[in-house]
mmCIF file of C-alpha atoms and ligand atoms in Angstrom:
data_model
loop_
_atom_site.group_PDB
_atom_site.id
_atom_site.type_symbol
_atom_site.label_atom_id
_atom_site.label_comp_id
_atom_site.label_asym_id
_atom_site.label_seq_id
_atom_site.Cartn_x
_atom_site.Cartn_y
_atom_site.Cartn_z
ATOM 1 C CA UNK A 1 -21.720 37.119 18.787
ATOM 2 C CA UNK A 2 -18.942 35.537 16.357
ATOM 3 C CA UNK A 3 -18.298 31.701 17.305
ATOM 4 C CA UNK A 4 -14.817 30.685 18.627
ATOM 5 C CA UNK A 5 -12.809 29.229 15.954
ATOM 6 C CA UNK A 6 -11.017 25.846 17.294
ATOM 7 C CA UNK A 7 -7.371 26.268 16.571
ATOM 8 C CA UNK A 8 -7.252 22.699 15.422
ATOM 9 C CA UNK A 9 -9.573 23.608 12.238
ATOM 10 C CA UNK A 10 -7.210 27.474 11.423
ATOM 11 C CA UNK A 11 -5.783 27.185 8.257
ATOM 12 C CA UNK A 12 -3.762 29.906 6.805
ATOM 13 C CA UNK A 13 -2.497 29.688 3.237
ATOM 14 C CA UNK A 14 -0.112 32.444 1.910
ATOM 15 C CA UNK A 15 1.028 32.593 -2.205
ATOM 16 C CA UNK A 16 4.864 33.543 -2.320
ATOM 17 C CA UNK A 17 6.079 34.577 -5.834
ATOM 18 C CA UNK A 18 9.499 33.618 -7.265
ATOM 19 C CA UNK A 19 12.413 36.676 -8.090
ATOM 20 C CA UNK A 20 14.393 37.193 -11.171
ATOM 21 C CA UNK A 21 17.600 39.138 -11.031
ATOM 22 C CA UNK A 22 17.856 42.132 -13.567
ATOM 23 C CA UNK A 23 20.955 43.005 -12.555
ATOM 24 C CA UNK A 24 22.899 40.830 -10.163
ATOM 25 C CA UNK A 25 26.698 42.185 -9.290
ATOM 26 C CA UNK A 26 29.362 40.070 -7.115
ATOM 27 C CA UNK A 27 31.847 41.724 -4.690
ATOM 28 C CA UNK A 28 34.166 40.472 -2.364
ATOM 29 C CA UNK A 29 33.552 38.071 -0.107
ATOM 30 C CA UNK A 30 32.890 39.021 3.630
ATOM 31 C CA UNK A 31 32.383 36.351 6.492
ATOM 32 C CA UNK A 32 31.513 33.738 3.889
ATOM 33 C CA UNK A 33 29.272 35.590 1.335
ATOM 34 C CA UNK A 34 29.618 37.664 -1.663
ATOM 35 C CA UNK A 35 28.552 41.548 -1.120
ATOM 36 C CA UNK A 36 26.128 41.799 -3.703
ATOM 37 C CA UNK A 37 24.660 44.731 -5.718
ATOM 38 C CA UNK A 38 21.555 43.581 -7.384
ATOM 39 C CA UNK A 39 17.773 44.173 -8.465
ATOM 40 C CA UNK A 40 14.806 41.597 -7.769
ATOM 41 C CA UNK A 41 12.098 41.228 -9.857
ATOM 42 C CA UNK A 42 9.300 39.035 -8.058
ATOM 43 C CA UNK A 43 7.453 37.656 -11.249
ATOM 44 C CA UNK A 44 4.166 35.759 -11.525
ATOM 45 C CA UNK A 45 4.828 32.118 -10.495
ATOM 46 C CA UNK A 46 4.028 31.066 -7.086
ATOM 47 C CA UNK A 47 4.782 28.624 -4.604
ATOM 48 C CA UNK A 48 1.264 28.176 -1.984
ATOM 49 C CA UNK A 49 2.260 27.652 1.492
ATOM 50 C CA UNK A 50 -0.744 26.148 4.162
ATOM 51 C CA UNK A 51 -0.807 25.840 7.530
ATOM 52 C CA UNK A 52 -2.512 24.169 10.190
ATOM 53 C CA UNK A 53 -2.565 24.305 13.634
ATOM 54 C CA UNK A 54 -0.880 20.842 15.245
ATOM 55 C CA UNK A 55 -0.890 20.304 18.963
ATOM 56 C CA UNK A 56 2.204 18.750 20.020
ATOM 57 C CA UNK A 57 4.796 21.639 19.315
ATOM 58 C CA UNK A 58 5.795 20.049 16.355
ATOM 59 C CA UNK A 59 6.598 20.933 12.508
ATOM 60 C CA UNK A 60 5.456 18.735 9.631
ATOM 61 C CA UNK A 61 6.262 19.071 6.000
ATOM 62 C CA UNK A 62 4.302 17.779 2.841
ATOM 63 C CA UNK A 63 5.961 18.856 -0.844
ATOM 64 C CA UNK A 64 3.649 18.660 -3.451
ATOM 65 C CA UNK A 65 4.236 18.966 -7.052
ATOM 66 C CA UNK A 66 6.260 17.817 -10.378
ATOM 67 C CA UNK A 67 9.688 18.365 -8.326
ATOM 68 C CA UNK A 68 8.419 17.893 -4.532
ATOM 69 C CA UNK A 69 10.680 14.783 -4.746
ATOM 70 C CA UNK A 70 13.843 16.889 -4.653
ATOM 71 C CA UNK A 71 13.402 18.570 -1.556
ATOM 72 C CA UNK A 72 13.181 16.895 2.038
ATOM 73 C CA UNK A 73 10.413 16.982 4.451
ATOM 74 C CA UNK A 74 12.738 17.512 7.502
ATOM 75 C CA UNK A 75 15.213 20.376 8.892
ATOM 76 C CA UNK A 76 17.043 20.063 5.443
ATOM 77 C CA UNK A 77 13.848 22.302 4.327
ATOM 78 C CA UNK A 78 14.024 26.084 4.496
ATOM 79 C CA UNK A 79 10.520 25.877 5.420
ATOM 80 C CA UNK A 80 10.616 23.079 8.032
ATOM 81 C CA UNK A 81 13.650 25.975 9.780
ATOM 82 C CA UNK A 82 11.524 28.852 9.271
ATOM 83 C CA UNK A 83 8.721 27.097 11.436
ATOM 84 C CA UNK A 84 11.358 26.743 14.132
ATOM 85 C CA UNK A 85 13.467 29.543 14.380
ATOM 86 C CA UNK A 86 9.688 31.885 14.198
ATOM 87 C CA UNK A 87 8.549 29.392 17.685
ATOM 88 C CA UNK A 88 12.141 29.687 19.217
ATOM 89 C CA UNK A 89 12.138 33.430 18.506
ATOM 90 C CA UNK A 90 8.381 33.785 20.209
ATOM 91 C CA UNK A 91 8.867 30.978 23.290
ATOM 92 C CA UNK A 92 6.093 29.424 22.004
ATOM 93 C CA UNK A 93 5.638 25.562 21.609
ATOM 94 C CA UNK A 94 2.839 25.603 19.085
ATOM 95 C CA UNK A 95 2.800 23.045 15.786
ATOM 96 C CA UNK A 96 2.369 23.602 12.878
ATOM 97 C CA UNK A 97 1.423 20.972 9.553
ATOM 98 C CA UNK A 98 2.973 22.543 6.286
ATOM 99 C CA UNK A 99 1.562 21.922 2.773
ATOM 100 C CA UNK A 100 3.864 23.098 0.261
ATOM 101 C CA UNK A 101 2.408 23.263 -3.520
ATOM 102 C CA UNK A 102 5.325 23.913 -5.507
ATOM 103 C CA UNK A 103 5.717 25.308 -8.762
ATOM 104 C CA UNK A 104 8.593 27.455 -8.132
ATOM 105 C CA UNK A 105 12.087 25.053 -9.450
ATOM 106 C CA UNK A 106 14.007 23.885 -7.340
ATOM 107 C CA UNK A 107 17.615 25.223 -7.324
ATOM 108 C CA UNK A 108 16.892 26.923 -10.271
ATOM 109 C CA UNK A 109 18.226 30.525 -8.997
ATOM 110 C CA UNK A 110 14.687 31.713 -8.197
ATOM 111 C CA UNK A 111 14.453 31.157 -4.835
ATOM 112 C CA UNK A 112 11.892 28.981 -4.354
ATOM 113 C CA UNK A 113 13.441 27.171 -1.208
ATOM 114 C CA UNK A 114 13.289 31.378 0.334
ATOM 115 C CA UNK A 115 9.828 31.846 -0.926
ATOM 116 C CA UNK A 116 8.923 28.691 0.888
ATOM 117 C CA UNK A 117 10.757 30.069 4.029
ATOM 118 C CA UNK A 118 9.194 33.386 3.716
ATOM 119 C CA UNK A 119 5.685 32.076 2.885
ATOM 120 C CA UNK A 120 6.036 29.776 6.412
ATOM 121 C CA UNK A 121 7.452 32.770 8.285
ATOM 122 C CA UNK A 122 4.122 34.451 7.338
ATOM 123 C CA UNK A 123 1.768 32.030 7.649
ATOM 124 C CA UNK A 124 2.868 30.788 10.942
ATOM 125 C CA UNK A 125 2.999 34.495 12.466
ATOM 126 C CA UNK A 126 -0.686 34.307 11.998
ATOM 127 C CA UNK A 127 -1.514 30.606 12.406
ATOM 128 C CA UNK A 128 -0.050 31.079 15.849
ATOM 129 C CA UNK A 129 -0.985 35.195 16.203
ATOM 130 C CA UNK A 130 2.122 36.617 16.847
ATOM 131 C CA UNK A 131 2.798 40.141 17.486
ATOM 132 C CA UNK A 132 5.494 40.587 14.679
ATOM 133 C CA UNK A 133 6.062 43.208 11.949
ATOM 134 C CA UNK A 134 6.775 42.792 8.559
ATOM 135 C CA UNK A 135 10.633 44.559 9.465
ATOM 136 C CA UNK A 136 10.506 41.859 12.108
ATOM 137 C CA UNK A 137 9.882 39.013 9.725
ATOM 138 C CA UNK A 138 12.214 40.562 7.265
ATOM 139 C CA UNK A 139 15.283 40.233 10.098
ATOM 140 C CA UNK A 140 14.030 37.155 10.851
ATOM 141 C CA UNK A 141 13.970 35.793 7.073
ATOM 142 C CA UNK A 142 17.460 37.309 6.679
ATOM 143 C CA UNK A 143 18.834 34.462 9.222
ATOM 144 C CA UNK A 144 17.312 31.883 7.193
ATOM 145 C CA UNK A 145 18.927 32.847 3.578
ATOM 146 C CA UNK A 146 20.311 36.152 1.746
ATOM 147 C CA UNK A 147 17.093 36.028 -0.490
ATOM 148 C CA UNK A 148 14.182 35.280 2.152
ATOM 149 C CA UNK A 149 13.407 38.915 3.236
ATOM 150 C CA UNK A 150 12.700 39.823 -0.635
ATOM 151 C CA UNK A 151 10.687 36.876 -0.412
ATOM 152 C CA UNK A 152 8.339 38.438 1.735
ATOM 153 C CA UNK A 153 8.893 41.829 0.562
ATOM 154 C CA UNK A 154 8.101 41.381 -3.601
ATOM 155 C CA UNK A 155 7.760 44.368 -6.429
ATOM 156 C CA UNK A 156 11.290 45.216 -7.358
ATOM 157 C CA UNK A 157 14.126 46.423 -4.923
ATOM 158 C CA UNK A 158 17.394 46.501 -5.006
ATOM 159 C CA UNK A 159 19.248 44.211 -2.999
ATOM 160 C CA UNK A 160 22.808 44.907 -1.413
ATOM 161 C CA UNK A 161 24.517 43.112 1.848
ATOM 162 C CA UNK A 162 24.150 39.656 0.833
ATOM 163 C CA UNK A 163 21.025 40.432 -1.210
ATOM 164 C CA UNK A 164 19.140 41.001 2.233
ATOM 165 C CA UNK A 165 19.503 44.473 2.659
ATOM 166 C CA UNK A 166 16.301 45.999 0.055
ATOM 167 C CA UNK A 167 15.316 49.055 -0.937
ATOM 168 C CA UNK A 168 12.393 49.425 -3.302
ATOM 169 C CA UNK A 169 12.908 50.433 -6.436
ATOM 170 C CA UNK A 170 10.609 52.784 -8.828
ATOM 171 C CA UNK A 171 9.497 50.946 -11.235
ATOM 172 C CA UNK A 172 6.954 52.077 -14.443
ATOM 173 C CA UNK A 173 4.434 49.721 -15.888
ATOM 174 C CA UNK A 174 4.930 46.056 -16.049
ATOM 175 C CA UNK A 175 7.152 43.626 -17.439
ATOM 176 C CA UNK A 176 6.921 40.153 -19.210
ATOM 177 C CA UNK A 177 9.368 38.019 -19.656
ATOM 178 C CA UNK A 178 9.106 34.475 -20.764
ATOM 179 C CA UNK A 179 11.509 31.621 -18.546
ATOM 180 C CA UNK A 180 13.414 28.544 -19.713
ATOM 181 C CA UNK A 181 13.505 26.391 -16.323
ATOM 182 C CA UNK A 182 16.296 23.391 -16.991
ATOM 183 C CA UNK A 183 15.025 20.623 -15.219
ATOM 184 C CA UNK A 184 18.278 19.923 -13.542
ATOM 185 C CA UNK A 185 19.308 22.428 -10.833
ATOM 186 C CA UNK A 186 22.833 24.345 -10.283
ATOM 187 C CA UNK A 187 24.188 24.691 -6.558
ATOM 188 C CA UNK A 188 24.451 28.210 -5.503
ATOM 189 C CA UNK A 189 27.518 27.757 -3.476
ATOM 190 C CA UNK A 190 29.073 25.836 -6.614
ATOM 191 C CA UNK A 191 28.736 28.765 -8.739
ATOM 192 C CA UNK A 192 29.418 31.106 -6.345
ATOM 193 C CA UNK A 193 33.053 28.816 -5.584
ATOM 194 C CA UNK A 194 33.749 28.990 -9.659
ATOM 195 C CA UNK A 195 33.236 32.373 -9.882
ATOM 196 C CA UNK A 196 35.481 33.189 -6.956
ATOM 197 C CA UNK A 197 38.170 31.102 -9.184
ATOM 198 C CA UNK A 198 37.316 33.207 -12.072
ATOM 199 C CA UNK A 199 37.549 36.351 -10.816
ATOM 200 C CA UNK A 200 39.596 36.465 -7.081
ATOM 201 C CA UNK A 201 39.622 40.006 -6.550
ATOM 202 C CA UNK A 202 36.112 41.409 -7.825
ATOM 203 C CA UNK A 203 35.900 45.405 -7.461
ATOM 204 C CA UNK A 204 33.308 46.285 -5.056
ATOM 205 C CA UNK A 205 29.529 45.967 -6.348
ATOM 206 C CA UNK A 206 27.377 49.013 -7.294
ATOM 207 C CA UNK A 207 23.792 49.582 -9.106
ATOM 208 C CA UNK A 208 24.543 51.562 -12.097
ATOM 209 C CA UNK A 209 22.634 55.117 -12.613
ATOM 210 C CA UNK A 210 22.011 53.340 -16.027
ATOM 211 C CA UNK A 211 20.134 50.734 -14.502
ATOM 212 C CA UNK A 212 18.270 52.913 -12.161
ATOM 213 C CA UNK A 213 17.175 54.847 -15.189
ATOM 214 C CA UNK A 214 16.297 51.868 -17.020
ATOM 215 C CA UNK A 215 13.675 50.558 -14.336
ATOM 216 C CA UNK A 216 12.005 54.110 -14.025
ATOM 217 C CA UNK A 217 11.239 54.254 -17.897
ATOM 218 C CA UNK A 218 8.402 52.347 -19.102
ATOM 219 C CA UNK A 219 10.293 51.160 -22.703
ATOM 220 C CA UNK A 220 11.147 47.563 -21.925
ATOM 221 C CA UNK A 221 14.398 48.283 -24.600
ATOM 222 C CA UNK A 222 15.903 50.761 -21.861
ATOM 223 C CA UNK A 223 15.610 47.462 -19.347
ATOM 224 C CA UNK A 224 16.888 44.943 -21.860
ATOM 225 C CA UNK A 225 20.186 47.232 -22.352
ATOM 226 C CA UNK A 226 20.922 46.910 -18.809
ATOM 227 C CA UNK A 227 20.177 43.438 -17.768
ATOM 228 C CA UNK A 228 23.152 41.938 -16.462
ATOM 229 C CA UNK A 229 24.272 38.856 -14.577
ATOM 230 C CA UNK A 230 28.187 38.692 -12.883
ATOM 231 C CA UNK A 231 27.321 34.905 -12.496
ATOM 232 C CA UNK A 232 26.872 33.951 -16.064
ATOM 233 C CA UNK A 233 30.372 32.812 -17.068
ATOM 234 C CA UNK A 234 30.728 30.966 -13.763
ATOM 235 C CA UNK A 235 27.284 29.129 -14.196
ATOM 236 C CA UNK A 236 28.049 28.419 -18.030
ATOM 237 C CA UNK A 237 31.585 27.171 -17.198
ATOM 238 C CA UNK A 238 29.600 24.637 -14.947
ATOM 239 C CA UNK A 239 26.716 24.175 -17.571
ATOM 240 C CA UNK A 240 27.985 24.898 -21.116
ATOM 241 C CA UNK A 241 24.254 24.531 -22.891
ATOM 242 C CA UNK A 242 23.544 27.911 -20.850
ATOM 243 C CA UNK A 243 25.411 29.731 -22.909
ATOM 244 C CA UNK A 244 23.679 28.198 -25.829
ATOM 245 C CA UNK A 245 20.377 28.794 -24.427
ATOM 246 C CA UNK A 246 21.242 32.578 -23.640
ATOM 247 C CA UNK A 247 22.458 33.453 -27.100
ATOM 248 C CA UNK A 248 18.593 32.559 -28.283
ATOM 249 C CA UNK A 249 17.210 35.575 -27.560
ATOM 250 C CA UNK A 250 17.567 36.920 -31.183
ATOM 251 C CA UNK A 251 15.882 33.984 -32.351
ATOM 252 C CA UNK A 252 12.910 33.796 -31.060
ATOM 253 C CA UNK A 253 12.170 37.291 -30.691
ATOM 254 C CA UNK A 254 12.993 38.386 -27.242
ATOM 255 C CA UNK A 255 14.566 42.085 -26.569
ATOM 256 C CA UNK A 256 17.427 40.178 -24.332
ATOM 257 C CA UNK A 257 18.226 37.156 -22.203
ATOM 258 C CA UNK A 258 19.380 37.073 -18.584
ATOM 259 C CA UNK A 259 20.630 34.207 -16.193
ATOM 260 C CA UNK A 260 18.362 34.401 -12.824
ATOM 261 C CA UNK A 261 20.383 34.416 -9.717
ATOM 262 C CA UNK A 262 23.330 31.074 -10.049
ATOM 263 C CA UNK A 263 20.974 29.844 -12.379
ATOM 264 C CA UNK A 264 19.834 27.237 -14.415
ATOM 265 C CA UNK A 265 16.750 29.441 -15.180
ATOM 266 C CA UNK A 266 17.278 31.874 -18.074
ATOM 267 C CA UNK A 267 14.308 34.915 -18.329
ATOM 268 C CA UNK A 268 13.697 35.839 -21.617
ATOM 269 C CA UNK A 269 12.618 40.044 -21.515
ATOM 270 C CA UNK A 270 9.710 40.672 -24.045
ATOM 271 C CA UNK A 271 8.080 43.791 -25.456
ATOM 272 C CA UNK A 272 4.697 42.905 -24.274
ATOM 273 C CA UNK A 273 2.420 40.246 -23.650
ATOM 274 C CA UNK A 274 1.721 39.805 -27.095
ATOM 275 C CA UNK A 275 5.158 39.192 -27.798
ATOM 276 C CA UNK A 276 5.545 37.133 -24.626
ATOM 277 C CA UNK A 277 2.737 34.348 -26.262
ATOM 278 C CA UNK A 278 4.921 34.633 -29.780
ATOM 279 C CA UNK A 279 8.346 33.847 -27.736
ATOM 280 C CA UNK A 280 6.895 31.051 -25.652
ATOM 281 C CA UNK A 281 5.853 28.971 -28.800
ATOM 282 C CA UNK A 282 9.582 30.001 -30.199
ATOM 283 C CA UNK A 283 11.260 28.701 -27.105
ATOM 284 C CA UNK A 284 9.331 25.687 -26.703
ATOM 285 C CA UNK A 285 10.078 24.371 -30.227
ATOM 286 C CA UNK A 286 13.765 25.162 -30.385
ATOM 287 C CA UNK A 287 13.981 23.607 -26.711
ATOM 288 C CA UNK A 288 11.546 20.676 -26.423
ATOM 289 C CA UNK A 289 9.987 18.991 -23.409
ATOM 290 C CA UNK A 290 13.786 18.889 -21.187
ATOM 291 C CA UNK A 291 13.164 22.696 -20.251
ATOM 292 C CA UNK A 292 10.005 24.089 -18.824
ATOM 293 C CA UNK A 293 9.182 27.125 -20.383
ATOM 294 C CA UNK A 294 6.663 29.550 -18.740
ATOM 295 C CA UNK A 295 4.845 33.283 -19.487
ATOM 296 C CA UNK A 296 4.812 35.820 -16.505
ATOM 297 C CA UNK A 297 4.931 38.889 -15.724
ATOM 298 C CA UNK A 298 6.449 41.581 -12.299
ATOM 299 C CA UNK A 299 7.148 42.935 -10.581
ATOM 300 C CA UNK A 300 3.628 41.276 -8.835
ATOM 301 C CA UNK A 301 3.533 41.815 -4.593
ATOM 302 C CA UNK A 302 5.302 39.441 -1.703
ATOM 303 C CA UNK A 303 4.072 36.896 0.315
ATOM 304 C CA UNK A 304 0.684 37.229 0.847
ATOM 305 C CA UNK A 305 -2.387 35.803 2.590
ATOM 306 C CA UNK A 306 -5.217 34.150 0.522
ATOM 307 C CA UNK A 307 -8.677 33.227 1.504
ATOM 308 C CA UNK A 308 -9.197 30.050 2.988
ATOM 309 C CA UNK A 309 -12.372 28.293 1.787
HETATM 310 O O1 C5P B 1 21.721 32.675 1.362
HETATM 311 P P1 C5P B 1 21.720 31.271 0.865
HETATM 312 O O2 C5P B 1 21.737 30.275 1.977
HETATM 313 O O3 C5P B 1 20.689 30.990 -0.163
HETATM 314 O O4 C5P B 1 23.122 31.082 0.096
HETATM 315 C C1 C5P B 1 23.613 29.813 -0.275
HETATM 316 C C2 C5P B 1 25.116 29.860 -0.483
HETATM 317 O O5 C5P B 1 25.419 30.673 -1.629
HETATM 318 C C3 C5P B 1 25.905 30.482 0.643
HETATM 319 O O6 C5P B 1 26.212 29.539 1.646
HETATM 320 C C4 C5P B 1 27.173 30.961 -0.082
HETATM 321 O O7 C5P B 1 28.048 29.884 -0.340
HETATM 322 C C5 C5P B 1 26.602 31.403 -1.433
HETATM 323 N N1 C5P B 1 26.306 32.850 -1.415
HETATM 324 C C6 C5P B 1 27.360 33.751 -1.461
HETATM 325 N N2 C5P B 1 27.087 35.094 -1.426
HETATM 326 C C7 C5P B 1 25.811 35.552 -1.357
HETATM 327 C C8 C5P B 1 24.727 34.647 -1.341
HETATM 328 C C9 C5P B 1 25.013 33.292 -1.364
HETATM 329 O O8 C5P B 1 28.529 33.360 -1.529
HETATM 330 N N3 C5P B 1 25.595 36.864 -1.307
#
């Protein structure tokens, strides 16, 4: 006979990974957003999401981590509406106590507030043993944020919609990249705005048979020809030392250099892992402590649950 568990002592942790764009094409805008065209590359740096059971219908939030201090604990946290829109959804009125270890940046165009969301849509489904399917969650991430259902998805897929809409994509082998985090964010919608002033009428966004080539061939030279951002001028306009950091590439050794998403973070594309160690030392020298730099690798899976002790 297997003993009861108490809700009060579930826990439920899930590991959500953060996404790089390879190729991230703007459109027009439609009720508010940009129709993108784009492929996401969840790579090996994860924000943990636990969860435990609370009585009283309500939703907690603890941040921990070097930039927990920039996000709230309240409804202004992806997370903290992810909790509430999943119990709404269900008619439930179960709590639930987040724990949020961050290493993900914050605001630094690799969704880390979405992973958070789509880690909490997860972990709640089971904390509170919902009968919901991953398409479900996906539909429900995809009220929360354009980049939530990849979130929970992972691998690489190309995005279109708003980014929500994913199909996987085939991918050969893996590949490493090496990332320059800024420490100081850049506001999606403030990038988005500047490129809009750029570029008014932007033709309508497409994946190009070059880049779907590119991912299927296991030469990381074929990917670093294609890697392309439609954001970069906007997010340089805003933060000229981008532009600086982007032209490095050469330098230290990389195949090519790509803004992530609006940015700050910049993903260096490597031959190998080899060459990923070499880079890293590169970048960290020319950049000093200001930027975070960091070795990993994708596409790696979606949210996903880990043991609990
Ligand atoms: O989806 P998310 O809430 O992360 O998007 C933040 C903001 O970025 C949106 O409110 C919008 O201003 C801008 N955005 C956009 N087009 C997209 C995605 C985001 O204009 N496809």
């Amino acid at each position: 006979m297997t003993e009861a568990v108490d809700p009060a002592e579930e826990v439920v942790r899930v590991r959500v990974p953060a996404k790089i764009n390879l190729a991230l094409r703007v459109g027009p805008v439609e009720d508010g957003y940009h129709r993108l065209a784009t492929v996401f590359q969840a790579v090996s740096l994860y924000d943990d999401v636990t969860a435990r059971w609370q009585r009283d219908g309500e939703t907690t939030v603890i941040t921990r981590g070097r930039e927990a201090h920039l996000v709230g604990n309240d409804h202004t946290n992806l997370a903290w509406r992810a909790a509430d829109l999943l119990r709404q959804r269900c008619g439930g009125d179960w709590g639930v106590a987040l724990t949020i270890d961050k290493s993900i940046p914050v605001a630094g165009g690799m969704a880390g507030g979405s992973a958070d969301a789509a880690g909490t849509l997860l972990a709640c489904a089971v904390l509170w043993d919902l009968d919901l399917d991953p398409g479900e969650l996906r539909e429900l991430g995809a009220e929360l944020g354009a980049d939530v259902p990849f979130g929970l998805a992972g691998g690489t897929a190309i995005g279109t919609g708003r980014g929500d809409v994913l199909a996987p994509a085939l991918t050969r082998g893996t590949s490493h990249w090496v990332l320059a985090m800024a420490g100081r964010g850049l506001s999606t919608p403030e990038v988005f705005r500047r490129f809009d002033e750029r570029q008014p009428e932007p033709p309508e966004p497409e994946v190009s048979p070059e880049l779907m080539a590119a991912l299927s061939s296991r030469r990381p030279a074929d990917l670093a020809a294609v890697l392309h951002n439609d954001l970069t001028d906007a997010a340089c306009d805003l933060r000229p030392e981008l532009a600086e950091l982007l032209d490095l590439a050469p330098r230290v050794g990389a195949l090519r250099a790509v803004l992530s998403g609006s940015g700050p973070t910049v993903a260096f594309l490597v031959a190998d892992e080899a060459a990923a160690v070499d880079v890293h030392l590169r970048l960290k020298a020319e950049l000093g402590s200001e930027v975070e730099c960091r070795r990993v690798h994708g596409p790696v899976p979606g949210a996903r649950l880990l043991q609990t002790p």
